[in-house]
Coordinates of C-alpha atoms and ligand atoms in Angstrom, one line a residue:
M1 CA 52.0 -2.5 23.8
K2 CA 49.0 -4.8 24.6
I3 CA 49.3 -8.3 23.2
V4 CA 46.4 -10.8 23.3
E5 CA 46.9 -14.4 22.5
I6 CA 43.8 -15.8 20.6
S7 CA 43.1 -19.5 20.5
K8 CA 40.1 -21.7 19.8
E9 CA 39.3 -21.5 23.5
N10 CA 39.0 -17.7 23.9
Q11 CA 38.1 -16.7 20.3
S12 CA 34.5 -16.0 21.3
D13 CA 35.7 -13.3 23.8
F14 CA 37.4 -11.4 21.0
K15 CA 34.9 -12.0 18.3
D16 CA 34.5 -8.3 17.5
Y17 CA 38.1 -8.3 16.2
L18 CA 37.3 -11.2 13.9
K19 CA 34.5 -9.6 11.8
D20 CA 33.5 -6.3 10.2
E21 CA 30.3 -4.8 8.9
S22 CA 30.3 -7.1 5.8
N23 CA 29.4 -9.8 8.3
I24 CA 32.2 -12.2 7.2
S25 CA 34.1 -13.6 10.1
S26 CA 37.3 -15.4 10.8
S27 CA 38.4 -18.3 13.1
F28 CA 41.7 -16.5 13.6
E29 CA 44.3 -18.0 16.0
G30 CA 47.4 -15.9 16.8
Q31 CA 48.2 -12.6 18.4
I32 CA 46.3 -9.3 18.5
I33 CA 48.8 -6.5 18.8
I34 CA 47.6 -3.2 20.1
P35 CA 50.4 -0.7 19.9
R36 CA 50.3 2.6 21.9
S37 CA 52.8 4.3 19.6
E38 CA 54.3 4.2 16.1
L39 CA 57.6 3.2 17.7
E40 CA 56.1 0.2 19.5
L41 CA 54.5 -1.0 16.2
S42 CA 57.7 -0.4 14.3
E43 CA 59.8 -2.3 16.9
F44 CA 57.4 -5.2 17.1
L45 CA 57.2 -5.6 13.3
A46 CA 61.0 -5.4 13.0
S47 CA 61.3 -8.2 15.6
V48 CA 59.1 -10.5 13.6
S49 CA 60.4 -9.4 10.2
T50 CA 62.4 -12.6 9.5
S51 CA 59.4 -14.8 10.1
N52 CA 56.8 -15.6 7.5
S53 CA 54.1 -14.5 9.8
P54 CA 51.1 -12.9 8.0
V55 CA 50.2 -9.5 9.4
Y56 CA 46.6 -8.2 9.2
V57 CA 45.4 -4.7 9.9
S58 CA 42.3 -3.6 11.7
G59 CA 40.8 -0.1 12.2
K60 CA 37.2 0.3 13.5
R61 CA 35.9 -2.6 11.4
T62 CA 33.1 -0.6 9.8
G63 CA 34.3 -1.8 6.4
L64 CA 31.9 -3.5 4.1
V65 CA 34.2 -5.7 2.1
G66 CA 35.9 -7.8 4.8
G67 CA 39.3 -6.0 4.5
A68 CA 39.9 -5.9 8.3
V69 CA 38.8 -9.5 8.9
P70 CA 42.0 -11.7 9.5
I71 CA 41.2 -14.6 7.3
V72 CA 44.2 -16.9 7.2
E73 CA 44.4 -18.3 3.7
S74 CA 47.7 -20.1 3.6
E75 CA 49.0 -23.2 5.4
I76 CA 52.1 -21.4 6.8
S77 CA 50.0 -19.6 9.3
N78 CA 52.1 -19.9 12.5
N79 CA 52.5 -16.6 14.4
T80 CA 49.7 -14.8 12.6
V81 CA 49.4 -11.2 13.8
L82 CA 46.4 -8.9 13.8
V83 CA 47.4 -5.2 14.4
S84 CA 44.6 -3.2 15.9
L85 CA 45.1 0.6 15.7
E86 CA 42.6 1.4 18.4
S87 CA 45.1 2.9 20.9
L88 CA 46.7 5.2 18.3
N89 CA 44.0 7.7 19.0
S90 CA 44.7 11.4 19.3
I91 CA 44.2 14.7 17.6
S92 CA 46.8 17.4 17.8
N93 CA 48.6 20.4 16.3
F94 CA 45.8 22.4 14.7
R95 CA 47.4 25.2 12.7
E96 CA 46.3 27.9 10.4
T97 CA 48.8 28.7 7.7
T98 CA 48.9 30.7 4.5
N99 CA 48.1 27.4 2.7
G100 CA 45.1 26.7 4.8
A101 CA 44.3 24.9 8.0
F102 CA 45.7 21.5 9.1
I103 CA 45.4 19.1 11.9
D104 CA 47.2 15.8 12.8
V105 CA 45.3 12.7 13.7
L106 CA 46.7 9.2 14.7
A107 CA 45.3 6.5 12.5
G108 CA 42.9 5.0 15.0
T109 CA 41.1 8.3 15.6
S110 CA 37.5 8.1 14.6
L111 CA 35.7 10.7 12.4
S112 CA 33.2 11.4 15.2
D113 CA 36.1 12.2 17.6
L114 CA 37.5 14.7 15.1
I115 CA 34.0 16.3 14.6
T116 CA 33.7 16.7 18.3
E117 CA 37.2 18.2 18.7
L118 CA 36.6 20.7 15.9
D119 CA 33.1 21.7 17.2
Q120 CA 34.5 22.3 20.7
N121 CA 37.8 24.0 19.9
Y122 CA 37.9 25.1 16.3
P123 CA 34.3 25.7 15.4
D124 CA 35.1 27.7 12.3
Y125 CA 36.5 24.6 10.6
F126 CA 35.3 21.2 9.4
F127 CA 36.6 18.1 7.7
P128 CA 34.8 18.0 4.4
V129 CA 34.5 14.2 3.8
D130 CA 31.5 12.7 5.6
P131 CA 31.1 8.9 5.2
T132 CA 27.8 8.0 6.9
E133 CA 29.5 5.8 9.4
R134 CA 31.2 8.3 11.7
S135 CA 32.8 5.6 14.0
A136 CA 35.2 4.8 11.1
S137 CA 38.9 5.5 11.8
F138 CA 41.1 7.7 9.7
G139 CA 43.4 4.8 9.0
G140 CA 40.5 2.8 7.6
M141 CA 39.0 5.8 5.7
L142 CA 42.4 6.5 4.1
S143 CA 43.0 2.9 3.2
T144 CA 39.6 2.7 1.3
N145 CA 39.8 6.2 0.0
A146 CA 36.3 6.7 1.6
S147 CA 33.9 9.4 0.5
G148 CA 30.2 9.5 1.3
S149 CA 27.4 12.0 0.6
R150 CA 29.5 15.2 0.5
G151 CA 31.7 13.5 -2.0
F152 CA 29.5 15.3 -4.5
K153 CA 31.2 18.6 -3.6
Y154 CA 34.4 17.6 -1.9
G155 CA 35.5 14.3 -3.5
S156 CA 37.1 11.5 -1.4
V157 CA 39.5 11.4 1.5
R158 CA 42.5 11.6 -0.8
N159 CA 41.8 15.2 -1.6
W160 CA 42.1 16.2 2.1
V161 CA 45.3 14.3 3.1
E162 CA 48.5 16.4 3.3
S163 CA 51.0 13.9 4.7
I164 CA 51.1 10.4 6.2
R165 CA 53.4 8.3 8.2
V166 CA 53.4 4.6 7.4
V167 CA 55.1 1.6 9.1
L168 CA 56.1 -1.1 6.6
V169 CA 55.8 -4.8 7.4
D170 CA 59.6 -4.9 8.2
G171 CA 59.2 -2.2 10.8
S172 CA 60.7 0.7 8.7
I173 CA 58.9 4.0 8.8
L174 CA 58.1 6.2 5.8
E175 CA 56.9 9.8 5.9
L176 CA 55.3 11.0 2.7
N177 CA 54.4 14.7 2.1
R178 CA 52.2 16.0 -0.6
G179 CA 54.1 18.2 -3.1
I180 CA 57.4 16.9 -1.9
D181 CA 57.6 13.1 -2.2
K182 CA 56.6 12.6 -5.8
L183 CA 57.1 10.3 -8.8
N184 CA 59.6 11.6 -11.3
N185 CA 57.3 11.1 -14.3
L186 CA 56.6 7.4 -13.8
G187 CA 59.7 6.5 -11.7
F188 CA 60.6 6.6 -8.0
K189 CA 63.5 5.7 -5.8
Y190 CA 63.2 3.5 -2.7
Q191 CA 66.1 2.2 -0.6
D192 CA 68.6 3.2 -3.3
K193 CA 66.8 1.3 -6.1
E194 CA 65.0 3.0 -9.0
Y195 CA 61.6 1.7 -10.0
S196 CA 59.3 2.6 -12.9
F197 CA 55.9 1.3 -13.9
N198 CA 53.2 2.0 -16.5
E199 CA 50.5 4.4 -15.7
I200 CA 47.4 2.7 -14.2
Y201 CA 44.3 4.3 -15.9
K202 CA 41.4 5.0 -13.6
P203 CA 37.9 5.9 -14.5
K204 CA 36.9 9.5 -13.9
T205 CA 34.1 8.5 -11.6
K206 CA 34.5 8.0 -7.9
N207 CA 36.7 4.9 -7.3
S208 CA 38.4 2.7 -4.8
I209 CA 39.9 0.1 -7.0
G210 CA 43.4 -0.7 -6.1
Y211 CA 46.6 1.3 -6.5
N212 CA 46.9 4.8 -8.1
Y213 CA 49.9 5.2 -10.4
F214 CA 50.2 8.2 -12.8
P215 CA 52.9 10.5 -13.9
N216 CA 54.4 12.9 -11.2
M217 CA 51.9 11.7 -8.7
D218 CA 52.4 12.3 -5.0
L219 CA 53.7 9.0 -3.5
L220 CA 51.2 9.2 -0.6
D221 CA 48.5 8.7 -3.2
L222 CA 49.9 5.2 -3.9
F223 CA 49.2 4.3 -0.2
I224 CA 45.8 6.0 -0.1
G225 CA 43.3 3.5 -1.3
S226 CA 45.7 0.5 -1.0
E227 CA 43.6 -1.1 1.7
G228 CA 46.4 -1.8 4.1
T229 CA 48.3 -4.0 1.6
L230 CA 51.4 -1.7 1.3
G231 CA 51.9 -0.5 4.9
I232 CA 50.2 0.5 8.1
T233 CA 49.3 4.1 8.4
T234 CA 50.1 5.5 11.8
S235 CA 49.4 9.2 11.5
I236 CA 47.8 11.6 9.0
T237 CA 47.9 15.4 8.5
L238 CA 44.4 16.4 7.3
R239 CA 43.5 19.6 5.5
L240 CA 40.4 21.4 6.9
L241 CA 38.0 23.8 5.4
K242 CA 36.3 26.9 6.8
K243 CA 32.7 26.0 7.5
P244 CA 30.1 27.5 5.1
K245 CA 28.3 30.4 6.7
S246 CA 25.0 28.7 6.6
V247 CA 23.8 25.3 5.4
F248 CA 20.3 23.9 4.9
F249 CA 19.2 20.3 4.2
V250 CA 16.1 19.3 2.2
L251 CA 14.3 15.9 1.8
Q252 CA 12.0 16.2 -1.2
L253 CA 9.4 13.6 -2.2
F254 CA 8.5 12.6 -5.8
E255 CA 5.7 10.5 -6.9
K256 CA 7.8 8.8 -9.6
V257 CA 11.4 7.5 -9.7
T258 CA 11.9 9.2 -13.1
D259 CA 11.0 12.6 -11.7
A260 CA 13.4 12.1 -8.8
L261 CA 16.2 11.2 -11.3
S262 CA 15.4 14.3 -13.5
F263 CA 15.6 16.4 -10.4
I264 CA 19.1 15.0 -9.6
K265 CA 20.2 15.9 -13.1
K266 CA 18.8 19.4 -12.9
L267 CA 20.1 20.2 -9.4
R268 CA 23.6 19.1 -10.1
S269 CA 23.9 21.2 -13.2
E270 CA 22.4 24.3 -11.5
K271 CA 25.5 26.3 -10.9
Q272 CA 23.8 29.1 -9.0
I273 CA 23.2 26.8 -6.1
D274 CA 26.2 25.5 -4.1
T275 CA 25.1 21.9 -3.6
L276 CA 27.1 19.8 -1.2
S277 CA 25.4 16.5 -1.5
I278 CA 22.6 14.8 -3.5
E279 CA 21.3 11.5 -2.1
Y280 CA 18.6 9.3 -3.5
F281 CA 16.1 7.0 -1.7
D282 CA 13.6 4.6 -3.3
S283 CA 10.3 3.8 -1.6
K284 CA 11.6 0.8 0.2
A285 CA 14.5 2.9 1.6
L286 CA 12.0 5.5 2.8
E287 CA 10.0 2.7 4.5
F288 CA 13.1 1.5 6.4
A289 CA 13.9 5.0 7.5
S290 CA 10.4 5.9 8.5
K291 CA 10.3 3.0 10.9
S292 CA 12.7 4.9 13.1
N293 CA 11.4 8.4 12.4
A294 CA 7.8 9.2 13.4
L295 CA 8.0 12.7 11.8
I296 CA 8.9 11.3 8.4
L297 CA 6.3 8.6 8.7
S298 CA 3.5 11.1 9.5
L299 CA 4.6 13.4 6.7
F300 CA 4.9 10.8 4.0
N301 CA 2.3 8.2 5.0
D302 CA 0.4 8.7 1.7
F303 CA 3.5 8.4 -0.4
L304 CA 4.6 5.2 1.3
N305 CA 1.7 3.3 -0.3
N306 CA 3.2 4.2 -3.7
S307 CA 5.9 1.8 -4.6
R308 CA 7.2 4.1 -7.3
C309 CA 7.7 7.1 -5.1
A310 CA 11.2 8.3 -4.3
A311 CA 13.0 11.0 -2.5
V312 CA 16.1 13.2 -3.0
Y313 CA 17.9 14.5 0.0
F314 CA 20.3 17.4 -0.6
E315 CA 22.5 19.8 1.3
V316 CA 23.1 23.4 0.2
S317 CA 25.7 25.9 1.3
S318 CA 23.6 28.9 1.5
I319 CA 24.4 32.5 0.6
D320 CA 21.0 33.9 -0.3
P321 CA 18.3 31.6 1.1
D322 CA 15.4 33.4 -0.6
F323 CA 17.1 33.1 -4.0
E324 CA 18.0 29.5 -3.4
F325 CA 14.6 28.6 -2.2
E326 CA 13.0 30.1 -5.3
K327 CA 15.4 28.3 -7.6
I328 CA 14.8 24.9 -5.8
N329 CA 11.1 25.5 -6.0
E330 CA 11.4 26.0 -9.8
L331 CA 13.4 22.8 -10.2
V332 CA 11.0 20.8 -8.0
S333 CA 8.0 22.1 -9.9
S334 CA 9.6 21.3 -13.3
C335 CA 9.9 17.7 -12.0
N336 CA 6.2 17.3 -11.3
A337 CA 6.6 17.7 -7.5
K338 CA 5.7 20.2 -4.8
M339 CA 7.8 21.6 -2.0
D340 CA 4.9 21.0 0.3
N341 CA 6.1 17.4 0.2
S342 CA 9.5 18.1 1.6
V343 CA 11.3 18.4 4.9
F344 CA 13.4 21.5 5.2
A345 CA 16.1 21.5 7.9
E346 CA 17.8 24.8 9.0
T347 CA 18.6 24.4 12.7
V348 CA 21.3 22.0 13.9
K349 CA 18.6 19.9 15.6
E350 CA 16.5 19.6 12.5
Q351 CA 19.7 18.7 10.5
E352 CA 20.7 16.1 13.0
D353 CA 17.2 14.6 12.6
L354 CA 17.6 14.3 8.9
K355 CA 21.1 12.9 9.2
R356 CA 19.7 10.2 11.5
F357 CA 17.0 9.5 9.0
R358 CA 19.7 8.9 6.3
H359 CA 21.7 6.6 8.6
A360 CA 18.5 4.7 9.6
V361 CA 18.3 3.2 6.1
P362 CA 21.4 1.0 6.2
E363 CA 20.9 0.4 10.0
G364 CA 17.3 -0.8 9.4
I365 CA 18.4 -3.0 6.5
N366 CA 21.2 -4.5 8.7
K367 CA 18.7 -5.2 11.5
E368 CA 16.4 -7.0 9.0
I369 CA 19.3 -9.0 7.7
A370 CA 20.4 -10.0 11.2
K371 CA 16.8 -11.2 11.8
R372 CA 16.8 -13.3 8.7
R373 CA 20.2 -14.8 9.5
L374 CA 18.7 -16.3 12.7
V375 CA 16.8 -18.6 10.3
H376 CA 19.1 -18.9 7.3
T377 CA 22.7 -18.8 8.6
R378 CA 24.5 -17.9 5.4
I379 CA 22.3 -14.8 4.8
R380 CA 24.2 -11.5 4.5
K381 CA 23.5 -8.2 2.8
V382 CA 24.9 -7.9 -0.7
A383 CA 25.3 -4.2 -1.7
T384 CA 26.5 -2.6 -4.9
D385 CA 29.1 0.1 -4.8
M386 CA 29.5 1.0 -8.5
A387 CA 29.6 4.5 -10.1
V388 CA 29.2 5.6 -13.7
E389 CA 29.6 8.8 -15.6
N390 CA 26.8 11.5 -15.4
E391 CA 25.2 10.8 -18.8
F392 CA 24.3 7.2 -17.6
L393 CA 22.3 8.0 -14.5
G394 CA 19.0 6.8 -15.9
E395 CA 20.5 3.9 -17.7
V396 CA 22.3 2.5 -14.7
Y397 CA 19.2 2.9 -12.6
D398 CA 17.2 0.9 -15.1
L399 CA 20.0 -1.7 -15.3
Y400 CA 19.8 -2.3 -11.5
E401 CA 16.0 -2.6 -11.5
K402 CA 16.0 -4.9 -14.5
T403 CA 18.7 -7.2 -13.2
F404 CA 17.5 -7.6 -9.6
S405 CA 13.8 -7.7 -10.3
N406 CA 14.3 -10.3 -13.1
A407 CA 16.2 -12.4 -10.6
G408 CA 13.3 -12.2 -8.2
L409 CA 15.3 -10.6 -5.5
E410 CA 14.2 -8.2 -2.8
Y411 CA 16.2 -5.0 -3.0
V412 CA 16.4 -1.4 -1.8
V413 CA 18.0 1.5 -3.8
F414 CA 19.6 4.5 -2.0
G415 CA 22.9 6.4 -2.0
H416 CA 24.9 9.0 -3.8
G417 CA 22.6 9.8 -6.7
G418 CA 24.5 13.0 -7.5
D419 CA 27.5 10.8 -8.3
N420 CA 25.5 8.2 -10.2
H421 CA 26.6 5.9 -7.4
F422 CA 23.7 3.9 -5.9
H423 CA 24.1 1.4 -3.1
V424 CA 21.5 -1.2 -4.2
N425 CA 21.1 -3.3 -1.1
I426 CA 19.9 -6.8 -1.8
L427 CA 18.1 -8.6 1.0
P428 CA 18.3 -12.3 0.4
R429 CA 15.4 -14.4 1.9
T430 CA 17.2 -17.7 1.8
N431 CA 20.8 -19.0 1.7
D432 CA 20.4 -19.8 -2.1
E433 CA 19.4 -16.2 -2.7
V434 CA 22.8 -15.0 -1.3
D435 CA 24.5 -16.8 -4.2
L436 CA 21.9 -15.4 -6.7
A437 CA 22.5 -11.9 -5.3
V438 CA 26.2 -12.1 -5.7
S439 CA 26.1 -13.5 -9.2
S440 CA 23.5 -10.9 -10.3
Y441 CA 25.7 -8.2 -8.8
E442 CA 28.8 -9.5 -10.6
S443 CA 26.9 -9.8 -13.8
L444 CA 26.6 -6.0 -13.8
A445 CA 30.3 -5.2 -13.9
E446 CA 30.8 -5.4 -17.7
S447 CA 27.9 -3.0 -18.3
I448 CA 29.3 -0.6 -15.7
L449 CA 32.6 -0.5 -17.5
K450 CA 30.8 0.3 -20.7
M451 CA 29.4 3.3 -18.9
N452 CA 33.0 4.4 -18.1
G453 CA 32.4 3.4 -14.5
S454 CA 34.1 1.9 -11.6
V455 CA 33.2 -1.4 -10.0
A456 CA 34.1 -0.2 -6.5
A457 CA 33.5 3.5 -5.9
E458 CA 34.1 4.0 -2.2
H459 CA 34.2 0.8 -0.1
G460 CA 37.2 -0.9 -1.7
I461 CA 37.7 -4.3 -3.0
G462 CA 38.7 -6.0 0.2
R463 CA 38.2 -9.8 0.3
L464 CA 34.7 -9.8 -1.2
K465 CA 35.1 -8.0 -4.5
K466 CA 38.3 -9.4 -6.0
K467 CA 36.4 -10.9 -8.9
L468 CA 35.2 -7.4 -9.8
L469 CA 38.8 -6.1 -9.7
K470 CA 39.6 -8.7 -12.4
I471 CA 36.8 -7.4 -14.5
Q472 CA 37.9 -3.8 -14.1
Y473 CA 41.6 -4.5 -15.0
P474 CA 43.4 -6.9 -17.3
P475 CA 45.8 -9.3 -15.7
E476 CA 48.9 -7.2 -16.6
V477 CA 47.6 -4.3 -14.6
I478 CA 46.8 -6.4 -11.6
Q479 CA 50.3 -8.0 -11.9
Q480 CA 51.8 -4.5 -11.9
M481 CA 50.0 -3.7 -8.6
I482 CA 51.4 -7.0 -7.2
D483 CA 54.9 -5.9 -8.4
I484 CA 54.5 -2.6 -6.6
K485 CA 53.3 -4.4 -3.4
K486 CA 56.5 -6.5 -3.5
I487 CA 58.7 -3.4 -3.3
F488 CA 57.3 -2.6 0.2
D489 CA 56.3 -6.1 1.2
P490 CA 58.7 -8.5 -0.6
N491 CA 57.4 -11.7 1.2
F492 CA 53.7 -10.8 0.7
R493 CA 52.8 -10.8 4.4
L494 CA 50.6 -7.8 4.8
N495 CA 46.8 -8.1 4.6
I496 CA 47.1 -11.2 2.4
G497 CA 43.8 -12.0 0.6
V498 CA 42.8 -8.3 0.4
L499 CA 42.8 -6.9 -3.2
F500 CA 44.7 -9.9 -4.6
Ligands
LIG1 C1 26.3 2.1 8.0 C2 27.5 2.3 7.2 C3 27.6 3.3 6.3 C4 28.8 3.5 5.5 N1 28.8 4.6 4.7 C5 30.0 4.8 4.0 C6 30.0 6.0 3.1 O1 29.1 6.7 3.0 N2 31.2 6.1 2.4 C7 32.2 5.3 2.5 O2 33.3 5.5 1.9 N3 32.2 4.2 3.4 C8 31.1 4.0 4.1 N4 31.0 2.9 4.9 C9 32.2 1.9 5.0 C10 33.2 2.2 6.0 O3 32.8 3.0 7.1 C11 34.5 2.7 5.4 O4 35.0 1.7 4.5 C12 35.6 3.1 6.4 O5 36.6 3.7 5.6 C13 36.2 2.0 7.1 O6 37.0 2.5 8.2 P1 37.4 1.5 9.5 O7 38.2 2.3 10.4 O8 36.1 0.9 10.0 O9 38.3 0.5 8.7 P2 38.3 -1.1 8.8 O10 36.9 -1.7 8.4 O11 38.8 -1.5 10.2 O12 39.3 -1.5 7.7 C14 39.1 -1.2 6.3 C15 40.3 -1.5 5.5 O13 41.4 -0.6 5.9 C16 42.5 -1.3 6.4 N5 43.1 -0.5 7.5 C17 42.4 0.0 8.6 N6 43.2 0.8 9.3 C18 44.4 0.9 8.6 C19 45.6 1.6 8.8 N7 45.8 2.3 9.9 N8 46.6 1.4 7.9 C20 46.4 0.6 6.8 N9 45.3 0.0 6.6 C21 44.3 0.1 7.5 C22 42.0 -2.6 6.9 O14 43.0 -3.6 6.8 C23 40.9 -2.9 5.8 O15 41.5 -3.4 4.6 C24 29.9 2.7 5.7 C25 29.8 1.6 6.6 C26 28.6 1.4 7.3 C27 28.6 0.3 8.3

């Protein structure tokens, strides 16, 4: 096992471990532990289990809520430990069974490594969940219950996890299998003790808001989405799907936002088309993406002068392209647009280009934020991650526009329109605007709940959105989550400051 001692003197050499994509950072002093096996991790944690040492958990640090950043909040911070899962990185044991196809990954394996492995060796199969950031690790994705654009069709990571192995903070190891290790109604047994809690009600929308707890649930679903606060996942069995025979992607332009939103509603209720994802981009998002994509820029130059234009990007699993094309054409025309103003991607190369275009939006925004931070040091991106029920698509869009334009903030709207889940990215221009952005964002939470929504749909609560968790749930539900944590982490040492 690799152990690195971090002190004030050498902190800057290891700064990548001390921040994530949320741009918060830590002045951590302590040990970074890089285990090469589950056994090494388990033995190490057992050896420090009688100390009070806080233990933090780090995957690939692409998280957007600071969950992997080891911020030491208490005074008793001797011997702090940051566990990095980077060396638990392998893919094995692909198998086809009568129940489907499965593959095992160690928790530090990235999504892009799995995609490469499947493409090279098992090209008939794919992993259905596709968060935009493919360098994310499976341990991280499981811990935030990540989803992404294809969440529209396939839901979140939770749906594709068959079993997990977890090392608890005292070094003990749990193996949890779907369909086998279950709650008995609302109770379960752990280390010869019986526990029972009330059901935790979750909105029906996408969500990543603390622990799951419902009757007869699979116990692994308690750990999925727990943001590393219950245990450290070391390995995961994933369920795979057969690739659709053929897929095409479309980026369709609309002159008005309202037309784009109507199109989203129509497309998602069109049952004769097998739609995998429905993503939305406002004109500012298109502008950011176009900067890195000359093709898009040349096609949409005229539109880009129209600040109310918008685009919908969608992916279709195709059976009968002529029929699907005809149907889409009908839907597009009924929303005052023309398919002439679209990009249609059939080949792998064309599809990769469109995916790059999609990824260029957050990347372009991040670059702009980094530029602004050189002048105003507190500047960071503030981004919404809330989802509401289908009937509130237009209402939630209006709410965002009203809230952020009334506050005088600069913002970009894009994201998972098919799930009523927009990532409104606010780009503060001054340090004061960061506070204004955060308070404007937080002011939305009550309205989101009225739309039966979730305040954190896929990125988790982490360190940055704890205030929102308190709006989502009353104190007794949060206390129940804390009581559950204490079963697996009695001294409250694991990922302190995340969720609670
Ligand atoms: C450009 C961009 C686009 C993104 N798009 C999406 C998207 O479409 N959908 C989406 O869901 N997310 C998205 N994200 C967010 C991010 O990629 C996900 O949250 C991802 O799940 C984080 O994985 P990670 O390995 O980077 O985890 P980290 O950031 O390292 O950690 C995230 C959390 O998981 C915990 N953790 C990590 N590994 C383990 C483990 N083995 N056991 C227990 N806990 C662990 C950490 O303590 C932390 O609380 C995006 C991020 C970026 C930068």
